[in-house]
CSV table of C-alpha atoms in Angstrom, one decimal:
chain,number,residue,atom,x,y,z
A,1,MET,CA,95.9,115.5,141.4
A,2,ASN,CA,92.4,115.5,140.7
A,3,PHE,CA,90.5,112.7,142.8
A,4,SER,CA,87.6,112.5,140.4
A,5,ASN,CA,90.1,111.8,137.4
A,6,ILE,CA,91.5,109.2,139.3
A,7,LYS,CA,88.2,107.6,140.0
A,8,ILE,CA,87.2,107.6,136.5
A,9,ILE,CA,90.5,106.1,135.6
A,10,LEU,CA,90.4,103.3,138.2
A,11,ASN,CA,86.7,102.6,137.6
A,12,THR,CA,87.5,102.1,133.9
A,13,LEU,CA,90.4,99.9,134.4
A,14,ASN,CA,88.7,97.7,137.2
A,15,SER,CA,85.1,97.6,136.1
A,16,HIS,CA,84.8,98.2,132.5
A,17,MET,CA,87.8,96.2,131.0
A,18,LYS,CA,89.0,92.7,131.3
A,19,LEU,CA,92.8,93.2,131.1
A,20,ASP,CA,95.5,91.4,133.0
A,21,LEU,CA,97.3,93.1,135.6
A,22,GLY,CA,100.5,93.8,133.3
A,23,ILE,CA,98.5,95.6,130.8
A,24,LYS,CA,97.0,97.9,133.4
A,25,TYR,CA,100.2,99.0,134.7
A,26,LYS,CA,101.5,99.5,131.1
A,27,LEU,CA,98.3,101.8,130.4
A,28,LEU,CA,98.6,103.7,133.9
A,29,SER,CA,102.4,104.3,133.2
A,30,LYS,CA,101.7,105.7,129.7
A,31,TRP,CA,99.0,107.9,131.0
A,32,CYS,CA,101.1,109.1,133.9
A,33,LYS,CA,104.0,109.8,131.5
A,34,GLU,CA,101.7,111.9,129.2
A,35,HIS,CA,100.3,114.0,131.9
A,36,ASN,CA,103.9,114.5,133.4
A,37,ILE,CA,102.8,112.6,136.6
A,38,VAL,CA,105.4,110.3,138.3
A,39,TYR,CA,103.9,107.0,138.3
A,40,GLN,CA,104.8,106.3,142.0
A,41,GLU,CA,102.9,109.5,142.8
A,42,PHE,CA,99.8,108.2,141.1
A,43,CYS,CA,99.9,105.0,142.8
A,44,VAL,CA,100.2,106.7,146.1
A,45,THR,CA,97.4,109.4,145.3
A,46,SER,CA,95.2,106.4,144.3
A,47,THR,CA,95.8,104.6,147.4
A,48,LEU,CA,95.0,107.4,149.6
A,49,ASN,CA,91.8,108.1,147.5
A,50,ARG,CA,90.6,104.6,147.9
A,51,ARG,CA,91.2,105.2,151.9
A,52,PHE,CA,89.7,108.5,152.0
A,53,HIS,CA,86.7,107.3,150.3
A,54,SER,CA,86.3,104.0,151.8
A,55,SER,CA,83.2,104.9,154.1
A,56,GLN,CA,81.3,105.8,150.9
A,57,ARG,CA,81.5,102.3,149.5
A,58,SER,CA,78.1,100.3,150.1
A,59,ALA,CA,78.4,97.0,151.4
A,60,GLN,CA,77.3,95.5,148.2
A,61,PRO,CA,79.1,96.0,145.1
A,62,GLN,CA,77.2,98.5,142.6
A,63,LYS,CA,76.0,97.2,139.6
A,64,ASP,CA,77.3,98.8,136.3
A,65,THR,CA,74.2,100.4,134.6
A,66,THR,CA,75.9,102.0,131.8
A,67,LEU,CA,74.1,101.3,128.7
A,68,LEU,CA,76.8,100.0,126.3
A,69,PRO,CA,76.3,100.0,122.4
A,70,SER,CA,75.0,96.7,120.9
A,71,PRO,CA,77.0,94.7,118.4
A,72,GLN,CA,75.3,96.3,115.6
A,73,GLU,CA,76.0,99.8,117.1
A,74,VAL,CA,79.7,98.9,117.6
A,75,THR,CA,80.1,97.6,113.9
A,76,SER,CA,78.2,100.8,112.9
A,77,ILE,CA,81.1,103.0,114.9
A,78,LEU,CA,83.6,100.9,113.5
A,79,ARG,CA,82.6,101.1,109.7
A,80,GLN,CA,82.0,104.8,109.9
A,81,ASN,CA,85.0,106.0,108.0
A,82,GLU,CA,85.8,102.8,106.0
A,83,PHE,CA,86.7,103.0,102.3
A,84,ASN,CA,87.7,100.5,99.5
A,85,LYS,CA,89.1,101.4,96.0
A,86,GLU,CA,89.6,99.1,93.4
A,87,LEU,CA,92.2,100.0,90.7
A,88,SER,CA,92.4,98.9,87.1
A,89,SER,CA,96.1,98.8,86.5
A,90,GLY,CA,99.5,98.8,88.2
A,91,SER,CA,100.8,96.5,91.0
A,92,VAL,CA,98.0,97.6,93.6
A,93,LYS,CA,94.8,96.0,92.6
A,94,SER,CA,92.9,97.7,95.4
A,95,TYR,CA,93.3,99.1,99.0
A,96,ASP,CA,91.3,99.4,102.0
A,97,SER,CA,91.4,102.0,104.7
A,98,ASN,CA,89.6,103.0,108.0
A,99,GLN,CA,90.1,105.6,110.7
A,100,LEU,CA,88.6,105.5,114.4
A,101,ALA,CA,89.0,108.7,116.5
A,102,SER,CA,90.1,108.6,120.3
A,103,ASN,CA,90.7,112.4,120.4
A,104,ASP,CA,88.0,115.0,119.4
A,105,PRO,CA,88.4,116.0,116.6
A,106,ILE,CA,90.6,113.2,115.4
A,107,GLU,CA,94.3,114.1,115.0
A,108,ASP,CA,95.0,111.7,112.4
A,109,THR,CA,94.6,111.9,108.4
A,110,ARG,CA,95.2,110.0,105.3
A,111,SER,CA,95.2,110.6,101.7
A,112,GLU,CA,95.6,108.5,98.5
A,113,ALA,CA,96.2,109.3,94.8
A,114,LEU,CA,97.2,108.2,91.4
A,115,CYS,CA,99.8,110.4,89.6
A,116,LYS,CA,98.3,111.6,86.5
A,117,MET,CA,101.4,112.8,84.7
A,118,THR,CA,103.7,109.9,85.7
A,119,SER,CA,103.3,106.6,86.9
A,120,GLY,CA,102.8,105.4,90.5
A,121,LEU,CA,100.3,105.3,93.3
A,122,LEU,CA,101.1,107.4,96.4
A,123,MET,CA,99.4,106.5,100.0
A,124,GLY,CA,100.0,108.5,103.0
A,125,VAL,CA,99.2,108.2,106.7
A,126,PHE,CA,99.7,111.1,108.9
A,127,ASP,CA,99.4,111.3,112.7
A,128,GLY,CA,98.8,114.7,114.0
A,129,HIS,CA,99.5,116.3,117.6
A,130,GLY,CA,99.1,119.5,119.2
A,131,GLY,CA,95.7,119.6,117.3
A,132,PRO,CA,94.7,118.4,114.0
A,133,ALA,CA,95.6,121.4,111.8
A,134,CYS,CA,99.1,120.4,110.6
A,135,ALA,CA,98.0,116.8,109.8
A,136,GLN,CA,95.0,118.0,107.7
A,137,VAL,CA,97.1,120.5,106.0
A,138,VAL,CA,99.9,118.1,105.1
A,139,SER,CA,97.6,115.2,103.9
A,140,LYS,CA,95.9,117.9,101.5
A,141,ARG,CA,99.1,119.3,100.0
A,142,LEU,CA,102.1,116.6,100.5
A,143,LEU,CA,101.1,114.5,97.6
A,144,ASN,CA,101.1,117.2,95.0
A,145,TYR,CA,104.3,118.3,96.2
A,146,ILE,CA,105.8,114.8,95.5
A,147,ALA,CA,104.0,114.6,92.4
A,148,ALA,CA,105.5,117.7,91.2
A,149,ALA,CA,108.9,116.7,92.2
A,150,LEU,CA,108.5,113.3,90.2
A,151,LEU,CA,107.8,115.1,86.9
A,152,PRO,CA,110.6,114.7,84.1
A,153,LEU,CA,112.1,118.0,83.2
A,154,ASP,CA,110.3,118.3,80.0
A,155,ILE,CA,106.8,117.7,81.5
A,156,LEU,CA,107.5,120.0,84.2
A,157,GLN,CA,108.3,122.7,81.9
A,158,LYS,CA,105.4,122.3,79.7
A,159,TYR,CA,103.0,122.0,82.8
A,160,VAL,CA,104.4,125.3,84.1
A,161,LYS,CA,104.2,126.7,80.7
A,162,ASP,CA,100.5,125.8,80.1
A,163,GLY,CA,99.5,127.2,83.2
A,164,LEU,CA,98.9,124.2,85.6
A,165,GLN,CA,95.7,123.6,84.0
A,166,GLU,CA,95.6,120.2,85.0
A,167,ASN,CA,95.7,118.4,88.4
A,168,LEU,CA,98.9,116.5,88.9
A,169,ILE,CA,97.0,113.8,90.9
A,170,GLU,CA,93.9,112.0,91.1
A,171,THR,CA,92.8,111.5,94.8
A,172,PHE,CA,90.2,109.3,96.3
A,173,ASN,CA,87.9,109.8,99.4
A,174,ASP,CA,89.1,113.3,99.6
A,175,LYS,CA,87.0,114.9,102.3
A,176,VAL,CA,89.3,117.6,103.8
A,177,GLN,CA,88.5,121.1,102.7
A,178,ILE,CA,90.8,124.2,103.0
A,179,VAL,CA,89.2,127.5,103.7
A,180,GLU,CA,89.5,129.7,100.8
A,181,ASP,CA,92.0,132.2,102.2
A,182,LEU,CA,94.4,129.7,103.0
A,183,LYS,CA,93.9,127.8,99.6
A,184,LEU,CA,94.8,131.0,97.8
A,185,MET,CA,98.1,131.2,100.0
A,186,TYR,CA,98.8,127.6,99.5
A,187,ASP,CA,98.4,127.6,95.7
A,188,ASN,CA,100.8,130.5,95.7
A,189,SER,CA,103.4,128.6,97.8
A,190,PHE,CA,103.1,125.6,95.1
A,191,LYS,CA,103.5,127.9,92.1
A,192,GLN,CA,107.0,129.0,93.9
A,193,TYR,CA,107.7,125.4,94.7
A,194,LEU,CA,107.4,124.6,90.9
A,195,ALA,CA,109.3,127.5,89.6
A,196,GLN,CA,112.2,126.2,92.2
A,197,LEU,CA,111.7,122.6,90.7
A,198,GLU,CA,113.5,123.1,87.5
A,199,ASP,CA,117.0,123.1,88.8
A,200,PHE,CA,116.2,120.0,91.0
A,201,SER,CA,114.7,118.1,88.0
A,202,LYS,CA,117.8,118.5,85.7
A,203,ASN,CA,119.4,115.8,87.7
A,204,GLY,CA,116.6,113.3,86.6
A,205,THR,CA,113.8,111.9,88.8
A,206,ASP,CA,115.1,109.7,91.4
A,207,VAL,CA,112.1,108.6,93.5
A,208,ALA,CA,113.9,108.6,96.9
A,209,LYS,CA,115.1,112.0,96.4
A,210,CYS,CA,111.6,113.3,95.2
A,211,LEU,CA,110.0,112.0,98.2
A,212,GLU,CA,112.4,113.9,100.5
A,213,HIS,CA,112.5,117.1,98.3
A,214,GLY,CA,108.6,117.0,98.5
A,215,ILE,CA,108.6,116.6,102.2
A,216,MET,CA,111.3,119.0,103.1
A,217,ASN,CA,110.0,121.7,100.9
A,218,LEU,CA,106.4,121.6,102.3
A,219,ASP,CA,107.7,121.6,105.7
A,220,SER,CA,109.5,125.0,105.0
A,221,HIS,CA,106.5,126.5,103.3
A,222,LEU,CA,104.6,125.9,106.6
A,223,SER,CA,107.1,128.2,108.3
A,224,LYS,CA,107.4,130.7,105.5
A,225,GLU,CA,103.4,131.1,105.2
A,226,VAL,CA,104.0,132.5,109.0
A,227,VAL,CA,107.1,134.2,108.8
A,228,ASP,CA,107.3,136.0,105.6
A,229,PRO,CA,103.9,138.0,106.1
A,230,TYR,CA,105.1,139.1,109.6
A,231,LYS,CA,108.4,140.3,108.1
A,232,THR,CA,107.1,142.2,105.0
A,233,LYS,CA,103.7,143.5,106.7
A,234,GLY,CA,103.9,142.8,110.5
A,235,VAL,CA,100.8,140.6,110.1
A,236,ILE,CA,100.6,137.5,112.3
A,237,ASN,CA,98.0,135.0,110.6
A,238,PRO,CA,96.4,132.8,113.3
A,239,LYS,CA,95.3,129.9,111.0
A,240,THR,CA,98.8,129.7,109.5
A,241,LEU,CA,100.4,129.8,113.0
A,242,SER,CA,98.0,127.1,114.5
A,243,VAL,CA,99.4,124.8,111.5
A,244,ALA,CA,103.0,125.7,112.3
A,245,LEU,CA,102.9,125.3,116.0
A,246,SER,CA,101.0,122.0,115.6
A,247,GLY,CA,102.6,118.9,114.0
A,248,ALA,CA,102.4,115.7,112.1
A,249,VAL,CA,104.3,112.6,111.5
A,250,ALA,CA,104.0,111.0,108.2
A,251,CYS,CA,104.4,107.6,106.5
A,252,VAL,CA,104.2,107.9,102.6
A,253,ALA,CA,104.4,105.1,100.2
A,254,HIS,CA,105.2,105.6,96.3
A,255,VAL,CA,104.2,102.2,94.4
A,256,ASP,CA,105.1,102.0,90.8
A,257,GLY,CA,105.3,98.6,89.4
A,258,PRO,CA,107.5,96.3,91.6
A,259,ASN,CA,109.2,99.5,93.1
A,260,LEU,CA,108.1,100.3,96.7
A,261,HIS,CA,109.5,103.3,98.1
A,262,ILE,CA,108.7,104.4,101.7
A,263,ALA,CA,109.2,107.9,103.2
A,264,ASN,CA,108.8,108.0,107.1
A,265,VAL,CA,109.1,110.9,109.3
A,266,GLY,CA,108.2,110.1,113.1
A,267,ASP,CA,106.5,107.2,114.5
A,268,CYS,CA,104.0,105.7,111.9
A,269,ASN,CA,104.9,102.4,110.4
A,270,ALA,CA,104.8,100.5,107.2
A,271,VAL,CA,104.6,96.7,107.1
A,272,LEU,CA,104.8,94.3,104.3
A,273,GLY,CA,102.7,91.0,104.4
A,274,THR,CA,104.8,88.1,102.6
A,275,LEU,CA,103.4,84.5,102.0
A,276,THR,CA,106.1,82.0,102.0
A,277,ASP,CA,106.2,78.6,99.7
A,278,GLU,CA,105.1,76.9,102.9
A,279,SER,CA,102.2,79.2,103.1
A,280,GLU,CA,103.5,81.1,106.2
A,281,TRP,CA,103.0,84.7,106.8
A,282,ILE,CA,105.9,86.9,107.1
A,283,ALA,CA,105.8,90.3,108.5
A,284,LYS,CA,108.6,92.7,107.1
A,285,LYS,CA,108.6,96.0,109.3
A,286,ILE,CA,110.0,98.3,106.6
A,287,THR,CA,110.2,101.6,108.6
A,288,LYS,CA,111.9,102.4,111.9
A,289,GLU,CA,110.4,104.9,114.3
A,290,HIS,CA,112.0,108.2,115.4
A,291,ASN,CA,111.4,108.1,119.0
A,292,SER,CA,113.6,107.6,122.1
A,293,GLU,CA,113.4,103.8,121.6
A,294,ASN,CA,115.5,104.4,118.4
A,295,PHE,CA,119.1,104.7,119.8
A,296,ASP,CA,120.6,106.0,116.7
A,297,GLU,CA,117.9,108.8,116.7
A,298,LEU,CA,119.0,109.7,120.1
A,299,LYS,CA,122.6,110.0,119.3
A,300,ARG,CA,121.9,112.1,116.2
A,301,ILE,CA,120.1,114.6,118.6
A,302,TRP,CA,122.9,114.4,121.2
A,303,SER,CA,125.5,115.0,118.6
A,304,GLU,CA,123.6,118.4,117.2
A,305,HIS,CA,123.9,120.1,120.3
A,306,PRO,CA,126.3,120.8,122.9
A,307,GLU,CA,127.4,118.4,125.7
A,308,ALA,CA,125.9,120.7,128.2
A,309,GLU,CA,122.5,120.0,127.0
A,310,ARG,CA,122.8,116.3,126.9
A,311,LYS,CA,120.5,115.9,130.0
A,312,THR,CA,118.0,118.5,128.8
A,313,VAL,CA,117.5,118.0,125.1
A,314,ILE,CA,115.7,114.5,125.7
A,315,ARG,CA,113.8,114.3,128.9
A,316,ARG,CA,111.4,111.6,129.9
A,317,ASP,CA,112.0,110.0,126.6
A,318,ARG,CA,110.7,113.1,124.9
A,319,LEU,CA,112.2,116.1,122.7
A,320,LEU,CA,113.0,118.7,125.5
A,321,GLY,CA,110.7,116.8,127.8
A,322,GLU,CA,107.6,117.5,125.4
A,323,LEU,CA,107.6,115.9,122.1
A,324,ALA,CA,107.6,112.0,121.7
A,325,PRO,CA,108.2,111.9,118.1
A,326,LEU,CA,111.7,113.1,117.3
A,327,ARG,CA,110.9,114.4,113.7
A,328,SER,CA,107.9,115.6,112.3
A,329,LEU,CA,106.5,118.2,110.1
A,330,GLY,CA,105.3,121.5,111.6
A,331,ASP,CA,106.1,121.7,115.2
A,332,TYR,CA,108.0,124.9,114.7
A,333,ARG,CA,108.1,125.6,118.3
A,334,TYR,CA,111.0,123.4,118.2
A,335,LYS,CA,112.5,124.8,115.0
A,336,TRP,CA,112.3,128.4,115.1
A,337,SER,CA,114.9,130.8,116.5
A,338,THR,CA,114.1,132.3,120.1
A,339,GLN,CA,113.5,135.6,118.4
A,340,ILE,CA,111.1,134.3,115.9
A,341,LEU,CA,109.0,132.6,118.7
A,342,MET,CA,109.1,135.9,120.6
A,343,ASP,CA,107.8,137.9,117.5
A,344,VAL,CA,105.2,135.5,115.9
A,345,ALA,CA,104.3,132.8,118.5
A,346,VAL,CA,104.3,134.7,122.2
A,347,PRO,CA,101.9,137.4,121.3
A,348,LEU,CA,99.3,134.9,120.4
A,349,VAL,CA,100.1,132.0,122.5
A,350,GLY,CA,102.1,133.1,125.5
A,351,HIS,CA,105.5,132.3,126.7
A,352,LYS,CA,104.6,128.7,126.9
A,353,ALA,CA,105.5,128.7,123.0
A,354,ILE,CA,109.2,128.6,124.1
A,355,PRO,CA,110.0,125.2,125.6
A,356,GLN,CA,112.1,125.1,128.5
A,357,ASN,CA,115.9,124.8,128.1
A,358,TYR,CA,115.5,126.1,124.4
A,359,HIS,CA,119.3,127.4,123.7
A,360,THR,CA,120.4,126.0,120.3
A,361,PRO,CA,117.6,125.7,117.9
A,362,PRO,CA,116.6,123.8,115.8
A,363,TYR,CA,116.0,120.8,117.8
A,364,LEU,CA,113.7,119.0,115.3
A,365,THR,CA,113.8,118.1,111.5
A,366,ALA,CA,111.2,116.8,108.9
A,367,GLN,CA,114.2,115.0,107.0
A,368,PRO,CA,112.5,111.6,106.0
A,369,ASP,CA,114.1,108.3,106.0
A,370,ILE,CA,113.6,106.5,102.8
A,371,TYR,CA,113.2,102.9,102.2
A,372,TYR,CA,113.3,100.8,99.0
A,373,HIS,CA,111.8,97.3,98.6
A,374,ARG,CA,111.5,95.4,95.3
A,375,LEU,CA,108.1,93.7,95.2
A,376,THR,CA,107.7,90.2,94.1
A,377,SER,CA,104.7,87.7,93.8
A,378,LYS,CA,105.2,86.4,97.2
A,379,ASP,CA,104.4,90.3,98.7
A,380,LYS,CA,100.7,90.2,99.1
A,381,PHE,CA,99.9,93.6,100.8
A,382,LEU,CA,101.2,96.5,102.7
A,383,ILE,CA,100.0,98.0,105.8
A,384,ILE,CA,100.4,101.7,106.8
A,385,ALA,CA,99.1,102.7,110.0
A,386,SER,CA,99.6,105.5,112.7
A,387,ASP,CA,100.9,104.3,116.3
A,388,GLY,CA,97.4,104.0,117.3
A,389,LEU,CA,97.3,100.5,115.9
A,390,TRP,CA,101.0,99.6,116.4
A,391,ASP,CA,100.4,100.4,120.4
A,392,MET,CA,97.7,97.7,120.2
A,393,MET,CA,99.5,94.7,118.1
A,394,THR,CA,102.8,93.7,116.7
A,395,PRO,CA,103.4,93.6,113.0
A,396,LEU,CA,103.3,90.2,112.7
A,397,GLN,CA,99.9,89.9,114.5
A,398,ALA,CA,98.7,92.6,111.9
A,399,VAL,CA,99.8,90.7,108.9
A,400,LYS,CA,98.5,87.3,110.2
A,401,LEU,CA,95.0,89.1,110.5
A,402,VAL,CA,95.1,90.5,107.2
A,403,GLY,CA,96.1,87.1,105.8
A,404,GLU,CA,93.3,85.4,107.5
A,405,HIS,CA,91.0,88.2,106.3
A,406,MET,CA,92.2,87.6,102.6
A,407,LYS,CA,91.2,83.9,102.9
A,408,GLY,CA,87.9,84.5,104.7
A,409,LYS,CA,86.6,87.4,102.8
A,410,VAL,CA,86.6,85.0,99.6
A,411,PHE,CA,83.1,83.9,100.8
A,412,PHE,CA,81.7,87.6,100.6
A,413,ASN,CA,81.9,87.6,96.7
A,414,PRO,CA,79.4,85.3,94.6
A,415,LEU,CA,80.9,81.9,93.2
A,416,LYS,CA,82.4,82.6,89.7
A,417,LEU,CA,83.8,79.8,87.7
A,418,PRO,CA,87.4,80.6,86.6
A,419,ARG,CA,86.7,79.2,83.1
A,420,LYS,CA,83.7,77.9,81.0
A,421,ASN,CA,84.7,74.4,80.1
A,422,ILE,CA,85.3,73.5,84.0
A,423,GLN,CA,85.2,69.8,85.3
A,424,LEU,CA,83.1,68.9,87.8
A,425,GLY,CA,85.8,67.8,90.1
A,426,ASP,CA,87.2,71.3,89.8
A,427,ILE,CA,83.8,72.8,90.6
A,428,ASN,CA,83.8,70.4,93.6
A,429,ASP,CA,87.3,71.5,95.0
A,430,LEU,CA,86.3,75.0,94.5
A,431,LEU,CA,83.2,74.3,96.6
A,432,ILE,CA,85.2,72.7,99.4
A,433,HIS,CA,87.5,75.5,99.4
A,434,ARG,CA,84.5,78.2,99.9
A,435,LYS,CA,83.3,75.7,102.7
A,436,GLU,CA,86.7,76.3,104.5
A,437,SER,CA,86.7,79.7,103.9
A,438,LEU,CA,83.3,80.1,105.6
A,439,LYS,CA,84.8,79.1,108.7
A,440,SER,CA,87.0,81.9,108.9
A,441,LYS,CA,84.6,84.5,107.3
A,442,PRO,CA,85.4,87.9,109.0
A,443,LYS,CA,82.8,90.4,110.2
A,444,ASP,CA,84.0,93.0,108.0
A,445,ARG,CA,84.9,93.2,104.3
A,446,ASN,CA,87.4,95.9,105.0
A,447,ALA,CA,90.8,94.8,106.2
A,448,ALA,CA,91.4,98.0,107.6
A,449,THR,CA,88.2,97.8,109.9
A,450,HIS,CA,89.2,94.3,110.6
A,451,LEU,CA,92.3,95.2,112.1
A,452,ILE,CA,90.9,98.1,114.0
A,453,ARG,CA,88.2,95.6,115.6
A,454,HIS,CA,91.0,93.3,116.7
A,455,ALA,CA,93.3,96.1,118.1
A,456,ILE,CA,90.6,97.5,120.4
A,457,GLY,CA,88.7,94.2,121.4
A,458,GLY,CA,91.0,91.4,120.5
A,459,THR,CA,91.9,88.9,122.9
A,460,GLU,CA,93.9,85.5,122.6
A,461,TYR,CA,90.4,84.0,122.3
A,462,GLY,CA,89.2,86.3,119.6
A,463,VAL,CA,87.3,89.7,120.0
A,464,ASP,CA,85.4,90.4,123.2
A,465,HIS,CA,82.4,92.3,122.5
A,466,SER,CA,82.2,93.9,126.2
A,467,ARG,CA,85.7,95.1,126.0
A,468,LEU,CA,85.3,96.4,122.5
A,469,ALA,CA,81.9,98.2,123.5
A,470,HIS,CA,83.5,99.8,126.6
A,471,LEU,CA,86.4,101.0,125.0
A,472,LEU,CA,84.2,102.5,122.1
A,473,SER,CA,81.6,104.1,124.9
A,474,LEU,CA,84.5,106.1,126.5
A,475,SER,CA,84.3,110.0,126.5
A,476,PRO,CA,87.6,111.3,124.4
A,477,ASP,CA,89.3,112.7,127.7
A,478,VAL,CA,89.3,109.0,129.3
A,479,SER,CA,89.5,107.2,125.8
A,480,ARG,CA,92.9,108.9,125.1
A,481,MET,CA,94.2,107.2,128.1
A,482,PHE,CA,93.7,103.8,126.7
A,483,ARG,CA,94.3,104.3,123.0
A,484,ASP,CA,95.3,106.8,120.4
A,485,ASP,CA,93.5,107.8,117.3
A,486,ILE,CA,93.8,104.8,114.7
A,487,THR,CA,94.4,105.1,110.9
A,488,VAL,CA,95.0,102.2,108.8
A,489,THR,CA,95.5,101.8,105.0
A,490,VAL,CA,96.0,98.1,103.6
A,491,ALA,CA,97.1,98.3,100.0
A,492,TYR,CA,96.7,94.9,98.0
A,493,PHE,CA,99.2,93.7,95.5
A,494,ASP,CA,98.5,92.0,92.1
A,495,SER,CA,100.5,88.8,92.6
A,496,GLU,CA,100.2,87.9,88.7
A,497,PHE,CA,101.3,91.4,87.8
A,498,LEU,CA,104.3,91.1,89.8
A,499,ARG,CA,105.0,87.7,88.7
A,500,GLN,CA,105.3,89.0,85.2
A,501,CYS,CA,107.8,91.8,86.2
A,502,PRO,CA,111.0,91.1,84.8
A,503,THR,CA,113.7,90.5,87.7
């Protein structure tokens, strides 16, 4: 193990962060697991490192001269990718989103869109691994697949007959651009998908089935776009191969009036913020992660492979000792047959493309779990976020932070009287309420930024600027030890709209 790397890690833990001992152990253990290092070995090696280099220490402690970002610079970093959208109709009145990278480049993506030929808002958070390629492609394509699956049969037939002249979705804050040669391939795949949808649409448009159908078919196309050209022309496209060999987990919401559907693949999460009659916040965690902490998921995987593989199919809490999420899109290293891997992956990637103990593929699926919740006026917002946020705070902490943010951000808006003929006493009550709101006025208008700020710099006494500044100033190779990429979307519900929905 490289002593210089240990030194960086220990210096960061001991000098640059005000963390209690338990959190330090947790971070070290996580880092060791990700780098396939036995934790005890790390402890021994780091102890030896301190002994071997003890003579290099000066008698006086060295002053840390690292130039940290100022509070204004920290805020600028946190707000770099934030976005807000006000919506004019439906049960979602607005949403906030933001992302903060730890990897370089960031492997998280997100997308939001209104369905144009049906009703409903789609929102997705995608957490990539093994590179950003799969997450970027999925975020660009998946909402179209779902919107197409949601089309009633007559509208689908007319849409195909008219030559796909109109976009199915209206996207917001869409910055990802697909290179032209891949765009042509993806358009052809989508046309093939539309041609196959007619039989599916004959059975009606069940939202849960549409979410599943869109996810599974896009995942299948990620494979076909590599394998089909190889089988017909003997050609391997490095671009499509990089998408298929990298992976992405996904959490996608479809909100249509009071109906909330969530499709989840992997370890992102969706959490509902509900306000009780006693003005207390309740966090309802809608999703359940597909990872080694989910025993039902472990049982499913064990049941799909011979008993002789029980000790190898899940090792070190990972699929085949390598992959932490136990379901994902892409990641065809764990789905293709050994022969296909030998033909299309090994020539460009080498024999490491085939995992150890790879006997009875597929080991991985993109099959989503679908959840349904009927919204009421007590449901105030939905948080969808990658595990980078949930590693740093609990669902209840996140809900309380957004709830406090809702109360405090009232002060950002100019005072507006609710009606013309308002009494002086009512105006006085309004001013008192605004004065109370000032006490909890947040630094950020955007709730996603507010969550990220507290996730990284939060302590039991509030946000610690020193901690926040240190973590934001770390280089990506060290930063990844302390936190993952973080992507957050917070959707606010229109309580009055939901109150008037029939039960």
